[in-house]
């Protein structure tokens, strides 16, 4: 039975959580599902959002079929159907470039309102430019985000945000509307928006359909505490920007936020599950060439961290929770249920840390298969999809894929460039999401796969790397170690082509690009001896 699910990412951390979730869909962990994703940020020019948008629109969606209607599939890569929605409050048209004072006509307010605002908001908070987010000013952000949502659906009842909220209501009328929210509790936009989203959406549907509510919808969220740091702002930047977030305060911000979530009865009554995720310290620092604190915009492109993948699996857990259990929490007015995840004290990250016990082996198998596929589609040498589309593999009895569109070939290349690595003109490899995750876990043998996989740095080394033998860690507890042999004088690519011929197209799949991806999925599983 097809599931229709709703996932919301808020702020920079939320964008990276959505990114991890999209890769989880590509792995094949959400078979037969339709995912409605809302990217909500005050700064949709930021680099993390642009990377997410490229990943979905130029990568994932083109692998599902360029300019075609997409469908959920099962037991293949990219099995889930993804619909992307975006919303950002427009703070650009005010006199002071989007300050609180300009937006609220603060200067013209009556004395009592100004006195109250003076208590709650310092002059710097009232004057800074909101375009790059709320900058750890959650009291300001919650107020503005709530009213921005209401204003948007009032002005644009047929816009993307209104459509997303309408879809939640419609799913609730059919019996199961699950909404999961990802964001940090230590920063600005995420911390501001998580508490008010259910109430804002409920008010919004009443505007779109007077008298209607979202009482049939269920809400869950990750509460991500401090886990990374960035260059601290200097006095010159503070003077220019008025307010700048500092990562040295993230731990304290997280503690205060957790106290709020533990005590606020309104928030606890509208959410059914909270997933608490963080790291013992926020020592992880994203790679950057800038010596200045980046407040937002295109330069804000922070590296990914493995706890964002934990957040994606928290969403998966919420989506897979039996409806009866979630209904019971809501029906009996129990307080929100809290869940926690820990990893080994030595910092080693295992497959079992992400997936449930029932799905750990499946996760390892599917994730490993996708990593293996990344070595079969990199440009110039073993680009299997491009070779099949061009007819070059007809001599190997591989044909029928010539009508795959060039945009679809480009899409699968783009996806794997973002997923694992790309190749620069000088032959060196770029760090995609997977490599950033490995680095966030401390490198070495700490993250899921064989450390040698992450040591390949250029094309010369890439050509020699035997991913068929060196994919999984040798002491992996969660799965039987999987390898496959090559012929005496053959290569992994030759072995793959020979096995591919033995597999068959799935006639229930409509598009050629998805047919070849499914057949590649079956081929890799057969080579490694995985049982599907």
Short mmCIF file of C-alpha atoms in Angstrom, two decimals:
data_model
loop_
_atom_site.label_atom_id
_atom_site.label_comp_id
_atom_site.label_asym_id
_atom_site.label_seq_id
_atom_site.Cartn_x
_atom_site.Cartn_y
_atom_site.Cartn_z
CA UNK A 1 0.00 0.00 0.00
CA UNK A 2 1.41 3.38 -1.01
CA UNK A 3 2.20 5.79 1.82
CA UNK A 4 1.94 9.58 1.52
CA UNK A 5 4.28 11.21 4.00
CA UNK A 6 5.28 14.77 4.93
CA UNK A 7 8.76 15.96 5.87
CA UNK A 8 9.74 19.52 6.76
CA UNK A 9 13.30 20.83 7.04
CA UNK A 10 13.82 24.20 8.72
CA UNK A 11 16.94 26.35 8.51
CA UNK A 12 20.45 25.29 7.51
CA UNK A 13 20.47 22.18 9.71
CA UNK A 14 17.03 21.24 8.41
CA UNK A 15 18.29 21.47 4.81
CA UNK A 16 21.08 19.00 5.59
CA UNK A 17 18.62 16.66 7.34
CA UNK A 18 16.46 16.73 4.20
CA UNK A 19 19.58 16.01 2.15
CA UNK A 20 20.28 12.91 4.28
CA UNK A 21 16.65 11.82 3.92
CA UNK A 22 16.81 12.09 0.12
CA UNK A 23 19.87 9.83 0.14
CA UNK A 24 17.92 7.43 2.37
CA UNK A 25 15.23 7.37 -0.33
CA UNK A 26 17.89 6.73 -2.99
CA UNK A 27 19.22 3.83 -0.92
CA UNK A 28 15.73 2.35 -1.13
CA UNK A 29 14.60 2.53 2.50
CA UNK A 30 11.21 4.07 1.67
CA UNK A 31 9.80 1.70 -0.91
CA UNK A 32 6.35 2.42 -2.30
CA UNK A 33 6.16 5.86 -0.66
CA UNK A 34 5.37 9.37 -1.83
CA UNK A 35 7.28 11.99 0.17
CA UNK A 36 6.15 15.61 0.23
CA UNK A 37 9.18 17.64 1.32
CA UNK A 38 8.92 21.27 2.47
CA UNK A 39 12.17 23.25 2.66
CA UNK A 40 11.38 26.18 4.95
CA UNK A 41 13.98 28.86 5.52
CA UNK A 42 14.28 32.62 5.70
CA UNK A 43 17.32 32.35 3.43
CA UNK A 44 16.69 30.17 0.39
CA UNK A 45 19.79 31.68 -1.24
CA UNK A 46 21.99 29.79 1.20
CA UNK A 47 24.36 27.14 -0.10
CA UNK A 48 22.83 24.27 1.86
CA UNK A 49 19.44 24.88 0.26
CA UNK A 50 20.92 25.20 -3.25
CA UNK A 51 22.73 21.88 -2.73
CA UNK A 52 19.49 20.23 -1.60
CA UNK A 53 17.57 21.67 -4.54
CA UNK A 54 20.24 20.47 -6.99
CA UNK A 55 20.25 17.03 -5.37
CA UNK A 56 16.48 16.64 -5.77
CA UNK A 57 15.74 18.43 -9.03
CA UNK A 58 18.92 17.83 -11.04
CA UNK A 59 19.75 14.45 -9.53
CA UNK A 60 17.06 12.34 -7.88
CA UNK A 61 14.08 13.45 -9.96
CA UNK A 62 15.89 13.02 -13.28
CA UNK A 63 16.83 9.47 -12.29
CA UNK A 64 13.08 8.91 -11.86
CA UNK A 65 12.50 10.29 -15.36
CA UNK A 66 13.09 13.71 -16.88
CA UNK A 67 9.92 15.77 -17.39
CA UNK A 68 7.74 12.72 -16.65
CA UNK A 69 5.16 11.74 -14.06
CA UNK A 70 6.94 9.86 -11.27
CA UNK A 71 5.68 6.79 -9.42
CA UNK A 72 6.73 5.03 -6.22
CA UNK A 73 8.53 1.71 -6.76
CA UNK A 74 9.94 -1.03 -4.56
CA UNK A 75 13.16 -3.05 -4.27
CA UNK A 76 15.22 -0.66 -6.36
CA UNK A 77 17.27 2.47 -5.92
CA UNK A 78 15.36 5.81 -5.90
CA UNK A 79 12.17 3.91 -5.09
CA UNK A 80 10.28 6.73 -3.34
CA UNK A 81 8.52 9.50 -5.24
CA UNK A 82 9.59 12.95 -3.99
CA UNK A 83 7.64 16.21 -4.34
CA UNK A 84 9.60 19.34 -3.35
CA UNK A 85 7.91 22.42 -1.88
CA UNK A 86 9.68 25.57 -0.66
CA UNK A 87 8.71 28.57 1.43
CA UNK A 88 10.67 31.58 2.59
CA UNK A 89 9.24 34.71 4.23
CA UNK A 90 9.85 37.78 2.08
CA UNK A 91 11.75 40.32 4.14
CA UNK A 92 13.33 42.08 1.16
CA UNK A 93 10.93 44.94 0.50
CA UNK A 94 11.09 46.82 3.76
CA UNK A 95 12.80 50.16 4.23
CA UNK A 96 15.61 48.70 6.38
CA UNK A 97 16.25 45.60 4.26
CA UNK A 98 13.96 43.44 6.31
CA UNK A 99 14.51 44.48 9.93
CA UNK A 100 11.92 43.83 12.64
CA UNK A 101 11.41 47.58 13.05
CA UNK A 102 10.60 48.09 9.39
CA UNK A 103 8.36 45.03 9.14
CA UNK A 104 6.26 45.94 12.18
CA UNK A 105 6.31 49.72 11.69
CA UNK A 106 7.84 49.75 15.16
CA UNK A 107 8.52 53.49 15.08
CA UNK A 108 4.80 54.20 14.74
CA UNK A 109 3.60 51.85 17.46
CA UNK A 110 1.92 53.30 20.55
CA UNK A 111 4.02 53.79 23.67
CA UNK A 112 2.78 50.72 25.54
CA UNK A 113 3.61 48.40 22.65
CA UNK A 114 7.02 50.01 22.22
CA UNK A 115 7.74 49.65 25.94
CA UNK A 116 6.91 45.95 25.79
CA UNK A 117 9.07 45.47 22.69
CA UNK A 118 11.93 47.30 24.37
CA UNK A 119 11.84 44.76 27.20
CA UNK A 120 11.84 41.76 24.90
CA UNK A 121 13.96 43.00 21.99
CA UNK A 122 17.20 44.94 22.19
CA UNK A 123 17.91 47.66 19.60
CA UNK A 124 20.34 45.34 17.80
CA UNK A 125 17.67 42.61 17.52
CA UNK A 126 15.10 45.10 16.23
CA UNK A 127 17.49 46.41 13.55
CA UNK A 128 19.41 43.46 12.05
CA UNK A 129 18.63 42.21 8.53
CA UNK A 130 16.40 39.14 8.66
CA UNK A 131 17.35 37.89 5.19
CA UNK A 132 19.95 35.46 6.61
CA UNK A 133 17.67 34.05 9.31
CA UNK A 134 16.88 34.71 12.94
CA UNK A 135 20.47 34.26 14.19
CA UNK A 136 19.64 32.44 17.45
CA UNK A 137 16.92 35.01 18.30
CA UNK A 138 14.16 32.43 18.79
CA UNK A 139 11.75 34.77 20.56
CA UNK A 140 11.78 37.02 17.51
CA UNK A 141 11.78 34.18 15.00
CA UNK A 142 8.76 32.35 16.42
CA UNK A 143 6.66 35.49 16.24
CA UNK A 144 7.70 36.33 12.69
CA UNK A 145 7.54 32.80 11.27
CA UNK A 146 4.03 32.18 12.61
CA UNK A 147 2.70 35.36 11.04
CA UNK A 148 4.65 34.79 7.82
CA UNK A 149 2.91 31.43 7.35
CA UNK A 150 -0.51 32.97 8.01
CA UNK A 151 0.21 35.90 5.70
CA UNK A 152 1.43 33.60 2.91
CA UNK A 153 -1.66 31.36 2.78
CA UNK A 154 -3.91 34.43 3.03
CA UNK A 155 -2.23 36.17 0.09
CA UNK A 156 -1.47 33.03 -1.96
CA UNK A 157 -4.17 30.40 -1.29
CA UNK A 158 -3.02 28.50 -4.39
CA UNK A 159 0.69 28.80 -3.66
CA UNK A 160 3.14 26.02 -2.80
CA UNK A 161 2.89 26.41 0.98
CA UNK A 162 -0.91 26.35 0.81
CA UNK A 163 -0.76 23.27 -1.43
CA UNK A 164 1.52 21.49 1.05
CA UNK A 165 -0.77 22.23 4.00
CA UNK A 166 -3.83 21.23 1.96
CA UNK A 167 -2.17 17.89 1.19
CA UNK A 168 -1.71 17.27 4.93
CA UNK A 169 -5.41 17.92 5.52
CA UNK A 170 -6.44 15.66 2.62
CA UNK A 171 -4.20 12.84 3.88
CA UNK A 172 -5.76 13.18 7.33
CA UNK A 173 -9.23 12.80 5.85
CA UNK A 174 -8.06 9.56 4.25
CA UNK A 175 -6.88 8.30 7.63
CA UNK A 176 -3.11 8.80 8.08
CA UNK A 177 -1.33 12.17 7.85
CA UNK A 178 2.16 12.05 9.35
CA UNK A 179 4.28 15.19 9.47
CA UNK A 180 7.89 15.09 10.62
CA UNK A 181 9.92 18.22 11.30
CA UNK A 182 13.74 18.45 11.20
CA UNK A 183 15.72 21.34 12.59
CA UNK A 184 18.13 22.40 15.31
CA UNK A 185 17.17 23.74 18.73
CA UNK A 186 20.39 25.72 19.18
CA UNK A 187 20.24 28.14 16.24
CA UNK A 188 17.70 30.51 14.78
CA UNK A 189 15.17 29.42 12.17
CA UNK A 190 14.77 25.79 13.25
CA UNK A 191 14.62 26.60 16.94
CA UNK A 192 12.09 29.37 16.24
CA UNK A 193 9.81 27.33 13.99
CA UNK A 194 9.54 23.83 15.48
CA UNK A 195 7.37 24.96 18.42
CA UNK A 196 4.89 26.97 16.33
CA UNK A 197 4.54 24.92 13.12
CA UNK A 198 1.60 22.66 14.09
CA UNK A 199 -0.40 25.63 15.40
CA UNK A 200 0.48 27.79 12.40
CA UNK A 201 -0.51 25.04 9.95
CA UNK A 202 -3.74 24.45 11.84
CA UNK A 203 -4.60 28.15 11.61
CA UNK A 204 -3.62 28.14 7.93
CA UNK A 205 -5.98 25.31 6.94
CA UNK A 206 -8.81 27.20 8.63
CA UNK A 207 -8.02 30.13 6.33
CA UNK A 208 -7.93 27.87 3.27
CA UNK A 209 -11.05 25.94 4.31
CA UNK A 210 -12.97 27.79 7.02
CA UNK A 211 -14.04 25.49 9.84
CA UNK A 212 -11.45 22.81 9.00
CA UNK A 213 -8.60 21.76 11.28
CA UNK A 214 -5.58 19.45 11.20
CA UNK A 215 -6.72 17.45 14.23
CA UNK A 216 -6.31 14.23 12.23
CA UNK A 217 -2.63 14.93 11.52
CA UNK A 218 0.19 13.49 13.62
CA UNK A 219 3.43 15.40 14.28
CA UNK A 220 6.93 14.26 15.17
CA UNK A 221 10.23 16.12 15.25
CA UNK A 222 13.95 15.83 15.81
CA UNK A 223 15.44 18.10 18.43
CA UNK A 224 19.04 18.42 17.25
CA UNK A 225 21.37 19.83 19.89
CA UNK A 226 24.78 21.41 19.27
CA UNK A 227 27.02 19.27 17.06
CA UNK A 228 29.23 21.61 14.99
CA UNK A 229 31.08 24.90 15.19
CA UNK A 230 32.21 27.66 12.85
CA UNK A 231 34.55 30.65 12.84
CA UNK A 232 33.58 32.95 15.74
CA UNK A 233 32.48 36.45 14.72
CA UNK A 234 34.83 39.37 15.39
CA UNK A 235 33.80 42.79 16.63
CA UNK A 236 33.90 44.31 13.15
CA UNK A 237 31.37 41.75 11.86
CA UNK A 238 29.17 42.19 14.94
CA UNK A 239 29.15 45.94 14.37
CA UNK A 240 28.13 45.58 10.72
CA UNK A 241 25.60 42.78 11.15
CA UNK A 242 24.08 43.93 14.50
CA UNK A 243 23.40 40.31 15.57
CA UNK A 244 25.53 37.26 14.68
CA UNK A 245 25.12 33.74 16.07
CA UNK A 246 28.17 32.27 17.78
CA UNK A 247 28.70 28.51 18.01
CA UNK A 248 30.31 28.90 21.44
CA UNK A 249 26.78 29.50 22.75
CA UNK A 250 25.20 26.49 21.02
CA UNK A 251 25.60 24.13 24.00
CA UNK A 252 23.93 26.63 26.34
CA UNK A 253 21.22 27.33 23.75
CA UNK A 254 20.56 23.58 23.52
CA UNK A 255 20.20 23.24 27.30
CA UNK A 256 17.73 26.13 27.49
CA UNK A 257 15.75 24.75 24.54
CA UNK A 258 15.50 21.30 26.14
CA UNK A 259 14.14 22.89 29.32
CA UNK A 260 11.50 24.61 27.21
CA UNK A 261 10.45 21.40 25.44
CA UNK A 262 10.30 19.59 28.76
CA UNK A 263 8.01 22.18 30.33
CA UNK A 264 5.84 23.77 27.62
CA UNK A 265 2.47 21.99 27.69
CA UNK A 266 1.25 23.48 24.41
CA UNK A 267 4.18 22.17 22.38
CA UNK A 268 4.02 18.79 24.12
CA UNK A 269 0.34 18.49 23.30
CA UNK A 270 0.65 19.03 19.53
CA UNK A 271 3.59 16.67 18.92
CA UNK A 272 3.39 12.92 19.45
CA UNK A 273 7.10 12.02 19.26
CA UNK A 274 10.34 13.91 19.87
CA UNK A 275 13.71 12.40 18.89
CA UNK A 276 16.63 13.85 20.86
CA UNK A 277 19.86 13.80 18.82
CA UNK A 278 23.25 15.35 19.47
CA UNK A 279 26.94 14.70 20.06
CA UNK A 280 29.01 14.91 23.27
CA UNK A 281 30.72 18.02 21.92
CA UNK A 282 30.39 20.38 18.97
CA UNK A 283 33.98 20.01 17.77
CA UNK A 284 33.09 19.17 14.16
CA UNK A 285 34.03 22.09 11.92
CA UNK A 286 32.96 22.34 8.31
CA UNK A 287 35.60 22.87 5.62
CA UNK A 288 35.75 26.46 4.47
CA UNK A 289 38.12 28.84 2.74
CA UNK A 290 36.61 31.87 4.48
CA UNK A 291 38.13 33.38 7.61
CA UNK A 292 34.91 35.26 8.38
CA UNK A 293 31.73 34.02 10.03
CA UNK A 294 29.18 33.27 7.29
CA UNK A 295 25.70 34.42 8.34
CA UNK A 296 23.95 33.08 5.25
CA UNK A 297 23.73 33.33 1.48
CA UNK A 298 25.45 31.21 -1.13
CA UNK A 299 28.62 30.82 0.97
CA UNK A 300 26.71 29.00 3.73
CA UNK A 301 27.35 25.46 2.54
CA UNK A 302 28.23 23.51 5.66
CA UNK A 303 29.49 19.95 5.39
CA UNK A 304 27.17 17.10 6.26
CA UNK A 305 27.34 15.23 9.57
CA UNK A 306 26.26 11.70 10.42
CA UNK A 307 23.70 12.89 12.98
CA UNK A 308 21.71 14.32 10.07
CA UNK A 309 21.41 10.73 8.82
CA UNK A 310 20.28 9.78 12.33
CA UNK A 311 17.63 12.47 11.94
CA UNK A 312 16.52 10.92 8.64
CA UNK A 313 16.14 7.56 10.35
CA UNK A 314 14.22 9.19 13.20
CA UNK A 315 11.75 10.36 10.54
CA UNK A 316 11.68 6.83 9.12
CA UNK A 317 10.93 5.43 12.58
CA UNK A 318 8.07 7.89 13.01
CA UNK A 319 6.65 7.03 9.59
CA UNK A 320 6.84 3.30 10.37
CA UNK A 321 5.29 3.49 13.85
CA UNK A 322 1.94 1.62 13.82
CA UNK A 323 -0.86 4.13 13.47
CA UNK A 324 -2.58 2.64 16.53
CA UNK A 325 0.34 3.67 18.77
CA UNK A 326 0.41 7.26 17.54
CA UNK A 327 -3.38 7.51 17.76
CA UNK A 328 -3.25 6.28 21.34
CA UNK A 329 -0.80 9.02 22.35
CA UNK A 330 -3.06 11.64 20.82
CA UNK A 331 -6.41 10.15 21.86
CA UNK A 332 -5.51 9.65 25.51
CA UNK A 333 -3.82 13.06 25.64
CA UNK A 334 -0.54 11.50 26.75
CA UNK A 335 2.41 13.82 26.70
CA UNK A 336 4.76 13.67 23.75
CA UNK A 337 7.00 10.58 23.77
CA UNK A 338 10.77 11.20 23.88
CA UNK A 339 13.32 8.96 22.14
CA UNK A 340 17.11 8.99 22.33
CA UNK A 341 19.94 7.42 20.34
CA UNK A 342 23.46 6.70 21.51
CA UNK A 343 26.51 5.32 19.74
CA UNK A 344 29.55 3.46 21.05
CA UNK A 345 31.86 5.38 23.40
CA UNK A 346 34.77 4.80 21.02
CA UNK A 347 32.94 6.84 18.35
CA UNK A 348 32.48 3.93 15.95
CA UNK A 349 29.30 4.32 13.92
CA UNK A 350 27.54 1.09 12.90
CA UNK A 351 24.53 0.29 10.71
CA UNK A 352 22.61 -0.73 13.83
CA UNK A 353 22.94 2.83 15.17
CA UNK A 354 20.59 4.05 12.43
CA UNK A 355 18.08 1.39 11.48
CA UNK A 356 15.80 -0.69 13.69
CA UNK A 357 16.93 -4.21 14.55
CA UNK A 358 14.49 -5.55 11.95
CA UNK A 359 15.95 -3.39 9.18
CA UNK A 360 19.67 -3.20 10.03
CA UNK A 361 20.76 -5.91 7.58
CA UNK A 362 18.52 -4.42 4.89
CA UNK A 363 20.03 -0.98 5.45
CA UNK A 364 23.58 -2.34 5.22
CA UNK A 365 22.77 -4.28 2.05
CA UNK A 366 21.02 -1.40 0.29
CA UNK A 367 23.50 1.27 1.37
CA UNK A 368 26.41 -0.90 0.29
CA UNK A 369 24.75 -1.57 -3.06
CA UNK A 370 24.30 2.16 -3.71
CA UNK A 371 27.94 2.83 -2.84
CA UNK A 372 28.95 0.06 -5.27
CA UNK A 373 26.78 1.65 -7.96
CA UNK A 374 28.65 4.94 -7.52
CA UNK A 375 31.77 3.25 -8.94
CA UNK A 376 29.87 2.19 -12.06
CA UNK A 377 28.57 5.60 -13.16
CA UNK A 378 31.50 7.96 -12.71
CA UNK A 379 32.37 9.79 -15.93
CA UNK A 380 35.03 8.96 -18.49
CA UNK A 381 35.87 5.37 -17.50
CA UNK A 382 33.04 3.09 -16.42
CA UNK A 383 29.90 5.14 -17.01
CA UNK A 384 27.58 2.19 -17.52
CA UNK A 385 24.36 4.15 -18.03
CA UNK A 386 25.91 6.47 -20.63
CA UNK A 387 27.48 3.49 -22.43
CA UNK A 388 24.16 1.64 -22.54
CA UNK A 389 22.31 4.76 -23.74
CA UNK A 390 24.84 5.36 -26.53
CA UNK A 391 24.64 1.77 -27.77
CA UNK A 392 28.29 1.05 -26.92
CA UNK A 393 27.32 -2.07 -24.94
CA UNK A 394 25.38 -3.74 -27.75
CA UNK A 395 28.45 -5.93 -28.36
CA UNK A 396 27.96 -7.22 -24.81
CA UNK A 397 24.30 -8.13 -25.52
CA UNK A 398 23.14 -5.05 -23.59
CA UNK A 399 20.72 -2.99 -25.66
CA UNK A 400 17.29 -1.38 -25.63
CA UNK A 401 18.35 1.63 -23.55
CA UNK A 402 19.12 4.00 -26.41
CA UNK A 403 16.00 6.08 -25.74
CA UNK A 404 17.11 7.05 -22.24
CA UNK A 405 17.19 10.85 -22.35
CA UNK A 406 20.51 12.75 -22.12
CA UNK A 407 19.06 14.70 -19.18
CA UNK A 408 18.52 11.42 -17.35
CA UNK A 409 22.12 10.32 -17.97
CA UNK A 410 23.26 13.71 -16.65
CA UNK A 411 20.91 13.30 -13.67
CA UNK A 412 22.44 10.05 -12.47
CA UNK A 413 25.93 11.52 -12.81
CA UNK A 414 24.92 14.60 -10.83
CA UNK A 415 23.30 12.52 -8.11
CA UNK A 416 26.40 10.36 -7.53
CA UNK A 417 28.69 13.40 -7.68
CA UNK A 418 26.74 14.80 -4.72
CA UNK A 419 26.35 11.40 -3.04
CA UNK A 420 29.95 10.15 -3.13
CA UNK A 421 32.49 12.01 -5.29
CA UNK A 422 32.96 14.06 -8.42
CA UNK A 423 36.08 14.39 -10.56
CA UNK A 424 37.77 17.76 -11.03
CA UNK A 425 39.60 18.66 -14.30
CA UNK A 426 42.95 17.92 -12.59
CA UNK A 427 41.80 14.38 -11.75
CA UNK A 428 41.28 14.84 -8.01
CA UNK A 429 38.06 13.73 -6.34
CA UNK A 430 35.59 16.05 -4.64
CA UNK A 431 34.04 15.19 -1.29
CA UNK A 432 30.38 14.30 -1.64
CA UNK A 433 27.90 13.62 1.14
CA UNK A 434 29.23 10.16 1.98
CA UNK A 435 32.80 11.37 2.38
CA UNK A 436 31.67 14.28 4.54
CA UNK A 437 29.80 11.82 6.76
CA UNK A 438 32.94 9.72 7.15
CA UNK A 439 34.93 12.80 8.16
CA UNK A 440 32.28 13.86 10.69
CA UNK A 441 32.66 10.50 12.46
CA UNK A 442 36.39 11.12 12.91
CA UNK A 443 37.58 9.37 9.76
CA UNK A 444 39.63 6.17 9.94
CA UNK A 445 37.48 3.05 10.41
CA UNK A 446 34.70 4.84 12.28
CA UNK A 447 31.95 5.12 9.68
CA UNK A 448 30.10 2.09 8.28
CA UNK A 449 32.38 1.22 5.36
CA UNK A 450 35.99 0.21 4.77
CA UNK A 451 38.34 3.13 5.51
CA UNK A 452 40.22 2.47 2.25
CA UNK A 453 37.11 3.53 0.34
CA UNK A 454 37.56 7.08 1.69
CA UNK A 455 41.30 7.17 1.08
CA UNK A 456 40.98 7.26 -2.71
CA UNK A 457 41.81 10.84 -3.70
CA UNK A 458 42.34 10.87 -7.46
CA UNK A 459 41.43 9.13 -10.70
CA UNK A 460 44.61 7.05 -10.77
CA UNK A 461 43.78 5.55 -7.37
CA UNK A 462 40.13 5.23 -8.34
CA UNK A 463 40.97 3.02 -11.32
CA UNK A 464 42.85 0.63 -9.07
CA UNK A 465 40.36 0.50 -6.21
CA UNK A 466 38.69 -2.93 -5.88
CA UNK A 467 35.34 -1.92 -4.43
CA UNK A 468 34.15 -5.50 -4.88
CA UNK A 469 36.60 -6.59 -2.15
CA UNK A 470 36.98 -3.43 -0.09
CA UNK A 471 33.46 -2.10 0.39
CA UNK A 472 32.57 -3.29 3.89
CA UNK A 473 34.69 -3.26 7.03
CA UNK A 474 36.28 -6.60 7.78
CA UNK A 475 34.96 -6.68 11.33
CA UNK A 476 31.40 -5.65 10.53
CA UNK A 477 29.02 -7.17 13.10
CA UNK A 478 25.72 -6.28 11.46
CA UNK A 479 26.04 -8.18 8.17
CA UNK A 480 27.96 -11.05 6.68
CA UNK A 481 30.92 -9.54 4.83
CA UNK A 482 30.06 -9.40 1.17
CA UNK A 483 32.50 -9.50 -1.76
CA UNK A 484 32.41 -10.75 -5.32
CA UNK A 485 35.11 -12.24 -7.51
CA UNK A 486 36.29 -11.10 -10.90
CA UNK A 487 37.65 -13.24 -13.70
CA UNK A 488 41.36 -14.02 -13.84
CA UNK A 489 41.99 -11.33 -16.46
CA UNK A 490 38.78 -9.38 -16.01
CA UNK A 491 37.72 -6.32 -14.02
CA UNK A 492 34.87 -5.44 -11.72
CA UNK A 493 33.27 -3.63 -14.64
CA UNK A 494 33.49 -6.77 -16.81
CA UNK A 495 32.01 -8.88 -14.01
CA UNK A 496 29.18 -6.41 -13.65
CA UNK A 497 28.40 -6.45 -17.40
CA UNK A 498 28.39 -10.26 -17.47
CA UNK A 499 26.00 -10.48 -14.53
CA UNK A 500 23.80 -7.67 -15.87
CA UNK A 501 23.06 -9.76 -18.99
CA UNK A 502 21.72 -12.55 -16.76
CA UNK A 503 19.22 -10.22 -15.08
CA UNK A 504 15.91 -9.22 -16.70
CA UNK A 505 14.01 -6.00 -17.12
CA UNK A 506 11.06 -5.50 -14.81
CA UNK A 507 8.04 -5.10 -17.08
CA UNK A 508 6.04 -3.27 -14.41
CA UNK A 509 8.45 -0.31 -14.55
CA UNK A 510 7.50 2.25 -17.18
CA UNK A 511 10.59 4.34 -17.94
CA UNK A 512 13.86 3.06 -19.41
CA UNK A 513 16.02 5.01 -16.96
CA UNK A 514 14.24 3.33 -14.04
CA UNK A 515 14.40 -0.04 -15.82
CA UNK A 516 18.18 0.13 -16.11
CA UNK A 517 18.54 1.35 -12.51
CA UNK A 518 16.40 -1.55 -11.26
CA UNK A 519 18.40 -4.04 -13.34
CA UNK A 520 21.65 -2.59 -11.98
CA UNK A 521 20.21 -2.94 -8.47
CA UNK A 522 19.42 -6.61 -9.09
CA UNK A 523 22.87 -7.14 -10.63
CA UNK A 524 24.76 -5.71 -7.66
CA UNK A 525 22.67 -7.73 -5.21
CA UNK A 526 23.37 -10.88 -7.21
CA UNK A 527 27.13 -10.22 -7.38
CA UNK A 528 27.43 -9.65 -3.65
CA UNK A 529 25.14 -12.56 -2.86
CA UNK A 530 22.54 -10.43 -1.13
CA UNK A 531 19.11 -11.98 -0.72
CA UNK A 532 16.33 -9.67 -1.84
#
